Amino acid sequence: MVQTTSKLSAFADLLSYDDGTDKCYELTYGELIEVPPESDENVVIARALDRTLSELVGFRRVRTHQLAVEMLGQPKNRFPDVTVLRPEHVEQLQALGKSAITLEMAPPLLVVEVVSPGRENQRRDYFEKRNQYEWRGISEYWIVDPQQQQVTVFAMVEGAYQETVFGVEEAIASPTFPNWKLTVQAVLAG
């Protein structure tokens, strides 16, 4: 991650920030931290999930990589690899004029992170993001892990995540999307 010198204090500042590029930044303790580009494998997996989830909920309710979700704690925002919006989000994003979910909005139905290689990426997805997504009240969080050949589904039960790990041959069971029918292997294949 590349750190910039801009000093911002709130998520609203980030939403109005424009450096003339299409770069994504996480706002951490007032500093903008550039989010590095995704690996090609992660993009392919995210696009395949986008396509499948769009068949379940409709194209306008699924976003990949560019949707900023305002978070509690630090950083002040995340850019999930895949996000499934609630029906009301579509109109709220249009009114906001930005691809962002603020704290005033209900949390997304589902966020998905595809783990990039390396210990730091695993730590961030399995611990930091997991905690922030749970605190934010996101009802379901998936970690797609190509290195481990598994998908971990965290489902909100009585205010806390309950974890289920699915191996490569297993079908992913989603409490939010009971009609989901893909195996981990199919998801990893893109």
mmCIF file with all atom_site columns, C-alpha atoms in Angstrom:
data_model
loop_
_atom_site.group_PDB
_atom_site.id
_atom_site.type_symbol
_atom_site.label_atom_id
_atom_site.label_alt_id
_atom_site.label_comp_id
_atom_site.label_asym_id
_atom_site.label_entity_id
_atom_site.label_seq_id
_atom_site.pdbx_PDB_ins_code
_atom_site.Cartn_x
_atom_site.Cartn_y
_atom_site.Cartn_z
_atom_site.occupancy
_atom_site.B_iso_or_equiv
_atom_site.pdbx_formal_charge
_atom_site.auth_seq_id
_atom_site.auth_comp_id
_atom_site.auth_asym_id
_atom_site.auth_atom_id
_atom_site.pdbx_PDB_model_num
ATOM 1   C CA . MET A 1 1   ? 0.000   0.000   0.000   1.00 0.00 ? 1   MET A CA 1
ATOM 2   C CA . VAL A 1 2   ? 1.160   3.498   -0.860  1.00 0.00 ? 2   VAL A CA 1
ATOM 3   C CA . GLN A 1 3   ? 0.556   6.293   1.626   1.00 0.00 ? 3   GLN A CA 1
ATOM 4   C CA . THR A 1 4   ? -0.368  9.770   0.395   1.00 0.00 ? 4   THR A CA 1
ATOM 5   C CA . THR A 1 5   ? 0.215   13.056  2.203   1.00 0.00 ? 5   THR A CA 1
ATOM 6   C CA . SER A 1 6   ? -3.407  14.277  2.206   1.00 0.00 ? 6   SER A CA 1
ATOM 7   C CA . LYS A 1 7   ? -4.932  14.761  5.662   1.00 0.00 ? 7   LYS A CA 1
ATOM 8   C CA . LEU A 1 8   ? -8.665  14.051  5.941   1.00 0.00 ? 8   LEU A CA 1
ATOM 9   C CA . SER A 1 9   ? -10.726 13.532  9.060   1.00 0.00 ? 9   SER A CA 1
ATOM 10  C CA . ALA A 1 10  ? -14.006 11.868  8.072   1.00 0.00 ? 10  ALA A CA 1
ATOM 11  C CA . PHE A 1 11  ? -15.480 9.461   5.549   1.00 0.00 ? 11  PHE A CA 1
ATOM 12  C CA . ALA A 1 12  ? -17.412 12.391  4.027   1.00 0.00 ? 12  ALA A CA 1
ATOM 13  C CA . ASP A 1 13  ? -14.021 14.043  3.307   1.00 0.00 ? 13  ASP A CA 1
ATOM 14  C CA . LEU A 1 14  ? -12.944 10.900  1.467   1.00 0.00 ? 14  LEU A CA 1
ATOM 15  C CA . LEU A 1 15  ? -16.137 10.903  -0.598  1.00 0.00 ? 15  LEU A CA 1
ATOM 16  C CA . SER A 1 16  ? -15.471 14.470  -1.744  1.00 0.00 ? 16  SER A CA 1
ATOM 17  C CA . TYR A 1 17  ? -11.722 13.914  -2.304  1.00 0.00 ? 17  TYR A CA 1
ATOM 18  C CA . ASP A 1 18  ? -10.619 13.922  -5.942  1.00 0.00 ? 18  ASP A CA 1
ATOM 19  C CA . ASP A 1 19  ? -6.997  13.644  -6.986  1.00 0.00 ? 19  ASP A CA 1
ATOM 20  C CA . GLY A 1 20  ? -7.857  13.356  -10.675 1.00 0.00 ? 20  GLY A CA 1
ATOM 21  C CA . THR A 1 21  ? -7.227  9.595   -10.766 1.00 0.00 ? 21  THR A CA 1
ATOM 22  C CA . ASP A 1 22  ? -9.427  6.531   -10.363 1.00 0.00 ? 22  ASP A CA 1
ATOM 23  C CA . LYS A 1 23  ? -7.356  5.214   -7.438  1.00 0.00 ? 23  LYS A CA 1
ATOM 24  C CA . CYS A 1 24  ? -9.080  3.829   -4.337  1.00 0.00 ? 24  CYS A CA 1
ATOM 25  C CA . TYR A 1 25  ? -7.954  4.909   -0.876  1.00 0.00 ? 25  TYR A CA 1
ATOM 26  C CA . GLU A 1 26  ? -8.627  3.710   2.642   1.00 0.00 ? 26  GLU A CA 1
ATOM 27  C CA . LEU A 1 27  ? -8.827  6.511   5.197   1.00 0.00 ? 27  LEU A CA 1
ATOM 28  C CA . THR A 1 28  ? -6.724  5.475   8.196   1.00 0.00 ? 28  THR A CA 1
ATOM 29  C CA . TYR A 1 29  ? -6.094  7.872   11.089  1.00 0.00 ? 29  TYR A CA 1
ATOM 30  C CA . GLY A 1 30  ? -6.557  10.837  8.754   1.00 0.00 ? 30  GLY A CA 1
ATOM 31  C CA . GLU A 1 31  ? -4.169  9.548   6.096   1.00 0.00 ? 31  GLU A CA 1
ATOM 32  C CA . LEU A 1 32  ? -5.088  8.240   2.647   1.00 0.00 ? 32  LEU A CA 1
ATOM 33  C CA . ILE A 1 33  ? -3.629  4.802   1.991   1.00 0.00 ? 33  ILE A CA 1
ATOM 34  C CA . GLU A 1 34  ? -3.803  3.719   -1.642  1.00 0.00 ? 34  GLU A CA 1
ATOM 35  C CA . VAL A 1 35  ? -5.383  0.310   -2.141  1.00 0.00 ? 35  VAL A CA 1
ATOM 36  C CA . PRO A 1 36  ? -3.176  -1.657  -4.556  1.00 0.00 ? 36  PRO A CA 1
ATOM 37  C CA . PRO A 1 37  ? -4.651  -3.168  -7.732  1.00 0.00 ? 37  PRO A CA 1
ATOM 38  C CA . GLU A 1 38  ? -6.110  -6.659  -7.419  1.00 0.00 ? 38  GLU A CA 1
ATOM 39  C CA . SER A 1 39  ? -4.362  -9.715  -8.818  1.00 0.00 ? 39  SER A CA 1
ATOM 40  C CA . ASP A 1 40  ? -5.838  -11.023 -12.059 1.00 0.00 ? 40  ASP A CA 1
ATOM 41  C CA . GLU A 1 41  ? -6.938  -14.250 -10.315 1.00 0.00 ? 41  GLU A CA 1
ATOM 42  C CA . ASN A 1 42  ? -8.855  -12.242 -7.701  1.00 0.00 ? 42  ASN A CA 1
ATOM 43  C CA . VAL A 1 43  ? -10.535 -10.144 -10.391 1.00 0.00 ? 43  VAL A CA 1
ATOM 44  C CA . VAL A 1 44  ? -11.640 -13.271 -12.288 1.00 0.00 ? 44  VAL A CA 1
ATOM 45  C CA . ILE A 1 45  ? -13.063 -14.875 -9.129  1.00 0.00 ? 45  ILE A CA 1
ATOM 46  C CA . ALA A 1 46  ? -14.838 -11.642 -8.148  1.00 0.00 ? 46  ALA A CA 1
ATOM 47  C CA . ARG A 1 47  ? -16.324 -11.240 -11.626 1.00 0.00 ? 47  ARG A CA 1
ATOM 48  C CA . ALA A 1 48  ? -17.597 -14.831 -11.589 1.00 0.00 ? 48  ALA A CA 1
ATOM 49  C CA . LEU A 1 49  ? -19.212 -14.234 -8.190  1.00 0.00 ? 49  LEU A CA 1
ATOM 50  C CA . ASP A 1 50  ? -20.661 -10.974 -9.509  1.00 0.00 ? 50  ASP A CA 1
ATOM 51  C CA . ARG A 1 51  ? -22.255 -12.815 -12.421 1.00 0.00 ? 51  ARG A CA 1
ATOM 52  C CA . THR A 1 52  ? -23.700 -15.605 -10.242 1.00 0.00 ? 52  THR A CA 1
ATOM 53  C CA . LEU A 1 53  ? -24.971 -13.281 -7.500  1.00 0.00 ? 53  LEU A CA 1
ATOM 54  C CA . SER A 1 54  ? -26.469 -10.949 -10.119 1.00 0.00 ? 54  SER A CA 1
ATOM 55  C CA . GLU A 1 55  ? -28.566 -13.880 -11.341 1.00 0.00 ? 55  GLU A CA 1
ATOM 56  C CA . LEU A 1 56  ? -29.939 -14.220 -7.791  1.00 0.00 ? 56  LEU A CA 1
ATOM 57  C CA . VAL A 1 57  ? -30.605 -10.567 -6.888  1.00 0.00 ? 57  VAL A CA 1
ATOM 58  C CA . GLY A 1 58  ? -30.281 -8.565  -10.108 1.00 0.00 ? 58  GLY A CA 1
ATOM 59  C CA . PHE A 1 59  ? -27.351 -6.782  -11.711 1.00 0.00 ? 59  PHE A CA 1
ATOM 60  C CA . ARG A 1 60  ? -27.880 -3.401  -10.011 1.00 0.00 ? 60  ARG A CA 1
ATOM 61  C CA . ARG A 1 61  ? -27.506 -4.878  -6.515  1.00 0.00 ? 61  ARG A CA 1
ATOM 62  C CA . VAL A 1 62  ? -24.006 -6.366  -6.947  1.00 0.00 ? 62  VAL A CA 1
ATOM 63  C CA . ARG A 1 63  ? -20.804 -4.304  -6.920  1.00 0.00 ? 63  ARG A CA 1
ATOM 64  C CA . THR A 1 64  ? -17.171 -5.290  -7.303  1.00 0.00 ? 64  THR A CA 1
ATOM 65  C CA . HIS A 1 65  ? -14.036 -3.541  -6.021  1.00 0.00 ? 65  HIS A CA 1
ATOM 66  C CA . GLN A 1 66  ? -15.105 0.115   -6.355  1.00 0.00 ? 66  GLN A CA 1
ATOM 67  C CA . LEU A 1 67  ? -17.825 0.369   -3.678  1.00 0.00 ? 67  LEU A CA 1
ATOM 68  C CA . ALA A 1 68  ? -16.604 2.107   -0.512  1.00 0.00 ? 68  ALA A CA 1
ATOM 69  C CA . VAL A 1 69  ? -18.229 0.834   2.687   1.00 0.00 ? 69  VAL A CA 1
ATOM 70  C CA . GLU A 1 70  ? -17.910 3.175   5.666   1.00 0.00 ? 70  GLU A CA 1
ATOM 71  C CA . MET A 1 71  ? -16.646 1.276   8.711   1.00 0.00 ? 71  MET A CA 1
ATOM 72  C CA . LEU A 1 72  ? -16.358 1.655   12.450  1.00 0.00 ? 72  LEU A CA 1
ATOM 73  C CA . GLY A 1 73  ? -12.738 1.760   13.647  1.00 0.00 ? 73  GLY A CA 1
ATOM 74  C CA . GLN A 1 74  ? -9.738  2.074   11.352  1.00 0.00 ? 74  GLN A CA 1
ATOM 75  C CA . PRO A 1 75  ? -9.565  2.268   8.435   1.00 0.00 ? 75  PRO A CA 1
ATOM 76  C CA . LYS A 1 76  ? -12.741 4.311   8.044   1.00 0.00 ? 76  LYS A CA 1
ATOM 77  C CA . ASN A 1 77  ? -13.677 2.447   4.854   1.00 0.00 ? 77  ASN A CA 1
ATOM 78  C CA . ARG A 1 78  ? -13.190 -0.796  2.961   1.00 0.00 ? 78  ARG A CA 1
ATOM 79  C CA . PHE A 1 79  ? -13.552 -1.771  -0.691  1.00 0.00 ? 79  PHE A CA 1
ATOM 80  C CA . PRO A 1 80  ? -14.854 -5.367  -0.631  1.00 0.00 ? 80  PRO A CA 1
ATOM 81  C CA . ASP A 1 81  ? -14.099 -7.501  -3.667  1.00 0.00 ? 81  ASP A CA 1
ATOM 82  C CA . VAL A 1 82  ? -17.839 -8.197  -4.039  1.00 0.00 ? 82  VAL A CA 1
ATOM 83  C CA . THR A 1 83  ? -20.772 -6.539  -2.264  1.00 0.00 ? 83  THR A CA 1
ATOM 84  C CA . VAL A 1 84  ? -24.457 -7.424  -2.441  1.00 0.00 ? 84  VAL A CA 1
ATOM 85  C CA . LEU A 1 85  ? -26.632 -4.392  -1.754  1.00 0.00 ? 85  LEU A CA 1
ATOM 86  C CA . ARG A 1 86  ? -30.028 -4.242  -0.118  1.00 0.00 ? 86  ARG A CA 1
ATOM 87  C CA . PRO A 1 87  ? -32.838 -3.161  -2.490  1.00 0.00 ? 87  PRO A CA 1
ATOM 88  C CA . GLU A 1 88  ? -32.964 0.352   -0.963  1.00 0.00 ? 88  GLU A CA 1
ATOM 89  C CA . HIS A 1 89  ? -29.226 0.892   -1.504  1.00 0.00 ? 89  HIS A CA 1
ATOM 90  C CA . VAL A 1 90  ? -29.624 1.304   -5.258  1.00 0.00 ? 90  VAL A CA 1
ATOM 91  C CA . GLU A 1 91  ? -31.694 4.472   -4.816  1.00 0.00 ? 91  GLU A CA 1
ATOM 92  C CA . GLN A 1 92  ? -29.562 5.674   -1.882  1.00 0.00 ? 92  GLN A CA 1
ATOM 93  C CA . LEU A 1 93  ? -26.355 5.410   -3.940  1.00 0.00 ? 93  LEU A CA 1
ATOM 94  C CA . GLN A 1 94  ? -27.980 7.371   -6.751  1.00 0.00 ? 94  GLN A CA 1
ATOM 95  C CA . ALA A 1 95  ? -29.037 10.099  -4.289  1.00 0.00 ? 95  ALA A CA 1
ATOM 96  C CA . LEU A 1 96  ? -25.557 10.168  -2.740  1.00 0.00 ? 96  LEU A CA 1
ATOM 97  C CA . GLY A 1 97  ? -23.954 10.413  -6.177  1.00 0.00 ? 97  GLY A CA 1
ATOM 98  C CA . LYS A 1 98  ? -21.159 8.085   -5.053  1.00 0.00 ? 98  LYS A CA 1
ATOM 99  C CA . SER A 1 99  ? -20.583 4.348   -4.981  1.00 0.00 ? 99  SER A CA 1
ATOM 100 C CA . ALA A 1 100 ? -20.548 4.230   -1.188  1.00 0.00 ? 100 ALA A CA 1
ATOM 101 C CA . ILE A 1 101 ? -22.468 2.842   1.767   1.00 0.00 ? 101 ILE A CA 1
ATOM 102 C CA . THR A 1 102 ? -22.384 5.286   4.689   1.00 0.00 ? 102 THR A CA 1
ATOM 103 C CA . LEU A 1 103 ? -22.977 4.497   8.359   1.00 0.00 ? 103 LEU A CA 1
ATOM 104 C CA . GLU A 1 104 ? -26.411 6.129   8.047   1.00 0.00 ? 104 GLU A CA 1
ATOM 105 C CA . MET A 1 105 ? -27.399 3.381   5.583   1.00 0.00 ? 105 MET A CA 1
ATOM 106 C CA . ALA A 1 106 ? -28.185 -0.202  6.511   1.00 0.00 ? 106 ALA A CA 1
ATOM 107 C CA . PRO A 1 107 ? -25.203 -2.529  6.058   1.00 0.00 ? 107 PRO A CA 1
ATOM 108 C CA . PRO A 1 108 ? -24.899 -4.545  2.840   1.00 0.00 ? 108 PRO A CA 1
ATOM 109 C CA . LEU A 1 109 ? -26.376 -8.052  2.792   1.00 0.00 ? 109 LEU A CA 1
ATOM 110 C CA . LEU A 1 110 ? -23.079 -9.725  1.875   1.00 0.00 ? 110 LEU A CA 1
ATOM 111 C CA . VAL A 1 111 ? -19.439 -8.810  1.399   1.00 0.00 ? 111 VAL A CA 1
ATOM 112 C CA . VAL A 1 112 ? -16.840 -11.109 -0.139  1.00 0.00 ? 112 VAL A CA 1
ATOM 113 C CA . GLU A 1 113 ? -13.062 -10.856 0.054   1.00 0.00 ? 113 GLU A CA 1
ATOM 114 C CA . VAL A 1 114 ? -10.775 -12.947 -2.161  1.00 0.00 ? 114 VAL A CA 1
ATOM 115 C CA . VAL A 1 115 ? -7.519  -13.519 -0.268  1.00 0.00 ? 115 VAL A CA 1
ATOM 116 C CA . SER A 1 116 ? -4.344  -12.491 -2.066  1.00 0.00 ? 116 SER A CA 1
ATOM 117 C CA . PRO A 1 117 ? -1.164  -14.490 -1.378  1.00 0.00 ? 117 PRO A CA 1
ATOM 118 C CA . GLY A 1 118 ? 0.878   -13.596 1.707   1.00 0.00 ? 118 GLY A CA 1
ATOM 119 C CA . ARG A 1 119 ? 0.545   -13.601 5.483   1.00 0.00 ? 119 ARG A CA 1
ATOM 120 C CA . GLU A 1 120 ? -0.355  -9.922  5.695   1.00 0.00 ? 120 GLU A CA 1
ATOM 121 C CA . ASN A 1 121 ? -3.264  -10.370 3.269   1.00 0.00 ? 121 ASN A CA 1
ATOM 122 C CA . GLN A 1 122 ? -4.514  -13.416 5.205   1.00 0.00 ? 122 GLN A CA 1
ATOM 123 C CA . ARG A 1 123 ? -4.307  -11.531 8.500   1.00 0.00 ? 123 ARG A CA 1
ATOM 124 C CA . ARG A 1 124 ? -6.169  -8.544  7.063   1.00 0.00 ? 124 ARG A CA 1
ATOM 125 C CA . ASP A 1 125 ? -9.009  -10.634 5.554   1.00 0.00 ? 125 ASP A CA 1
ATOM 126 C CA . TYR A 1 126 ? -9.374  -13.228 8.324   1.00 0.00 ? 126 TYR A CA 1
ATOM 127 C CA . PHE A 1 127 ? -9.026  -10.870 11.303  1.00 0.00 ? 127 PHE A CA 1
ATOM 128 C CA . GLU A 1 128 ? -9.138  -7.125  10.597  1.00 0.00 ? 128 GLU A CA 1
ATOM 129 C CA . LYS A 1 129 ? -11.852 -7.118  7.946   1.00 0.00 ? 129 LYS A CA 1
ATOM 130 C CA . ARG A 1 130 ? -13.785 -9.869  9.700   1.00 0.00 ? 130 ARG A CA 1
ATOM 131 C CA . ASN A 1 131 ? -13.924 -7.782  12.886  1.00 0.00 ? 131 ASN A CA 1
ATOM 132 C CA . GLN A 1 132 ? -14.909 -4.599  11.072  1.00 0.00 ? 132 GLN A CA 1
ATOM 133 C CA . TYR A 1 133 ? -17.613 -6.315  9.029   1.00 0.00 ? 133 TYR A CA 1
ATOM 134 C CA . GLU A 1 134 ? -19.020 -7.913  12.176  1.00 0.00 ? 134 GLU A CA 1
ATOM 135 C CA . TRP A 1 135 ? -18.990 -4.559  14.043  1.00 0.00 ? 135 TRP A CA 1
ATOM 136 C CA . ARG A 1 136 ? -20.714 -2.954  11.032  1.00 0.00 ? 136 ARG A CA 1
ATOM 137 C CA . GLY A 1 137 ? -23.498 -5.543  11.280  1.00 0.00 ? 137 GLY A CA 1
ATOM 138 C CA . ILE A 1 138 ? -23.010 -7.054  7.832   1.00 0.00 ? 138 ILE A CA 1
ATOM 139 C CA . SER A 1 139 ? -25.122 -10.200 7.986   1.00 0.00 ? 139 SER A CA 1
ATOM 140 C CA . GLU A 1 140 ? -22.817 -12.374 5.904   1.00 0.00 ? 140 GLU A CA 1
ATOM 141 C CA . TYR A 1 141 ? -19.089 -12.227 5.043   1.00 0.00 ? 141 TYR A CA 1
ATOM 142 C CA . TRP A 1 142 ? -17.317 -14.721 2.788   1.00 0.00 ? 142 TRP A CA 1
ATOM 143 C CA . ILE A 1 143 ? -13.580 -15.247 2.549   1.00 0.00 ? 143 ILE A CA 1
ATOM 144 C CA . VAL A 1 144 ? -12.652 -16.955 -0.703  1.00 0.00 ? 144 VAL A CA 1
ATOM 145 C CA . ASP A 1 145 ? -9.159  -18.373 -0.198  1.00 0.00 ? 145 ASP A CA 1
ATOM 146 C CA . PRO A 1 146 ? -7.532  -19.755 -3.374  1.00 0.00 ? 146 PRO A CA 1
ATOM 147 C CA . GLN A 1 147 ? -4.376  -20.768 -1.473  1.00 0.00 ? 147 GLN A CA 1
ATOM 148 C CA . GLN A 1 148 ? -6.311  -22.849 1.087   1.00 0.00 ? 148 GLN A CA 1
ATOM 149 C CA . GLN A 1 149 ? -8.833  -24.014 -1.538  1.00 0.00 ? 149 GLN A CA 1
ATOM 150 C CA . GLN A 1 150 ? -11.753 -23.088 0.707   1.00 0.00 ? 150 GLN A CA 1
ATOM 151 C CA . VAL A 1 151 ? -14.513 -20.574 1.323   1.00 0.00 ? 151 VAL A CA 1
ATOM 152 C CA . THR A 1 152 ? -15.272 -19.431 4.867   1.00 0.00 ? 152 THR A CA 1
ATOM 153 C CA . VAL A 1 153 ? -18.772 -18.110 5.476   1.00 0.00 ? 153 VAL A CA 1
ATOM 154 C CA . PHE A 1 154 ? -19.339 -15.886 8.503   1.00 0.00 ? 154 PHE A CA 1
ATOM 155 C CA . ALA A 1 155 ? -23.064 -15.530 9.227   1.00 0.00 ? 155 ALA A CA 1
ATOM 156 C CA . MET A 1 156 ? -24.465 -13.147 11.832  1.00 0.00 ? 156 MET A CA 1
ATOM 157 C CA . VAL A 1 157 ? -26.218 -15.039 14.626  1.00 0.00 ? 157 VAL A CA 1
ATOM 158 C CA . GLU A 1 158 ? -27.442 -13.021 17.621  1.00 0.00 ? 158 GLU A CA 1
ATOM 159 C CA . GLY A 1 159 ? -25.027 -10.165 16.930  1.00 0.00 ? 159 GLY A CA 1
ATOM 160 C CA . ALA A 1 160 ? -21.872 -12.248 16.355  1.00 0.00 ? 160 ALA A CA 1
ATOM 161 C CA . TYR A 1 161 ? -20.399 -14.139 13.425  1.00 0.00 ? 161 TYR A CA 1
ATOM 162 C CA . GLN A 1 162 ? -20.715 -17.894 13.282  1.00 0.00 ? 162 GLN A CA 1
ATOM 163 C CA . GLU A 1 163 ? -18.062 -19.469 11.038  1.00 0.00 ? 163 GLU A CA 1
ATOM 164 C CA . THR A 1 164 ? -18.477 -22.359 8.578   1.00 0.00 ? 164 THR A CA 1
ATOM 165 C CA . VAL A 1 165 ? -15.621 -23.525 6.346   1.00 0.00 ? 165 VAL A CA 1
ATOM 166 C CA . PHE A 1 166 ? -16.360 -25.212 3.019   1.00 0.00 ? 166 PHE A CA 1
ATOM 167 C CA . GLY A 1 167 ? -13.731 -27.367 1.297   1.00 0.00 ? 167 GLY A CA 1
ATOM 168 C CA . VAL A 1 168 ? -13.065 -27.540 -2.415  1.00 0.00 ? 168 VAL A CA 1
ATOM 169 C CA . GLU A 1 169 ? -15.664 -30.254 -3.227  1.00 0.00 ? 169 GLU A CA 1
ATOM 170 C CA . GLU A 1 170 ? -18.428 -28.814 -1.028  1.00 0.00 ? 170 GLU A CA 1
ATOM 171 C CA . ALA A 1 171 ? -21.343 -26.605 -2.039  1.00 0.00 ? 171 ALA A CA 1
ATOM 172 C CA . ILE A 1 172 ? -21.343 -23.245 -0.285  1.00 0.00 ? 172 ILE A CA 1
ATOM 173 C CA . ALA A 1 173 ? -24.330 -22.852 2.043   1.00 0.00 ? 173 ALA A CA 1
ATOM 174 C CA . SER A 1 174 ? -25.462 -19.261 2.441   1.00 0.00 ? 174 SER A CA 1
ATOM 175 C CA . PRO A 1 175 ? -28.081 -18.270 5.027   1.00 0.00 ? 175 PRO A CA 1
ATOM 176 C CA . THR A 1 176 ? -28.793 -15.096 3.044   1.00 0.00 ? 176 THR A CA 1
ATOM 177 C CA . PHE A 1 177 ? -28.994 -16.885 -0.316  1.00 0.00 ? 177 PHE A CA 1
ATOM 178 C CA . PRO A 1 178 ? -30.404 -20.382 0.279   1.00 0.00 ? 178 PRO A CA 1
ATOM 179 C CA . ASN A 1 179 ? -30.739 -20.929 -3.504  1.00 0.00 ? 179 ASN A CA 1
ATOM 180 C CA . TRP A 1 180 ? -26.957 -20.634 -3.948  1.00 0.00 ? 180 TRP A CA 1
ATOM 181 C CA . LYS A 1 181 ? -25.745 -23.820 -5.631  1.00 0.00 ? 181 LYS A CA 1
ATOM 182 C CA . LEU A 1 182 ? -22.027 -23.432 -6.473  1.00 0.00 ? 182 LEU A CA 1
ATOM 183 C CA . THR A 1 183 ? -19.203 -25.479 -5.021  1.00 0.00 ? 183 THR A CA 1
ATOM 184 C CA . VAL A 1 184 ? -15.980 -23.961 -3.775  1.00 0.00 ? 184 VAL A CA 1
ATOM 185 C CA . GLN A 1 185 ? -14.229 -25.511 -6.766  1.00 0.00 ? 185 GLN A CA 1
ATOM 186 C CA . ALA A 1 186 ? -16.607 -23.731 -9.179  1.00 0.00 ? 186 ALA A CA 1
ATOM 187 C CA . VAL A 1 187 ? -16.051 -20.400 -7.403  1.00 0.00 ? 187 VAL A CA 1
ATOM 188 C CA . LEU A 1 188 ? -12.265 -20.789 -7.490  1.00 0.00 ? 188 LEU A CA 1
ATOM 189 C CA . ALA A 1 189 ? -12.350 -21.730 -11.183 1.00 0.00 ? 189 ALA A CA 1
ATOM 190 C CA . GLY A 1 190 ? -14.054 -18.414 -11.971 1.00 0.00 ? 190 GLY A CA 1
#
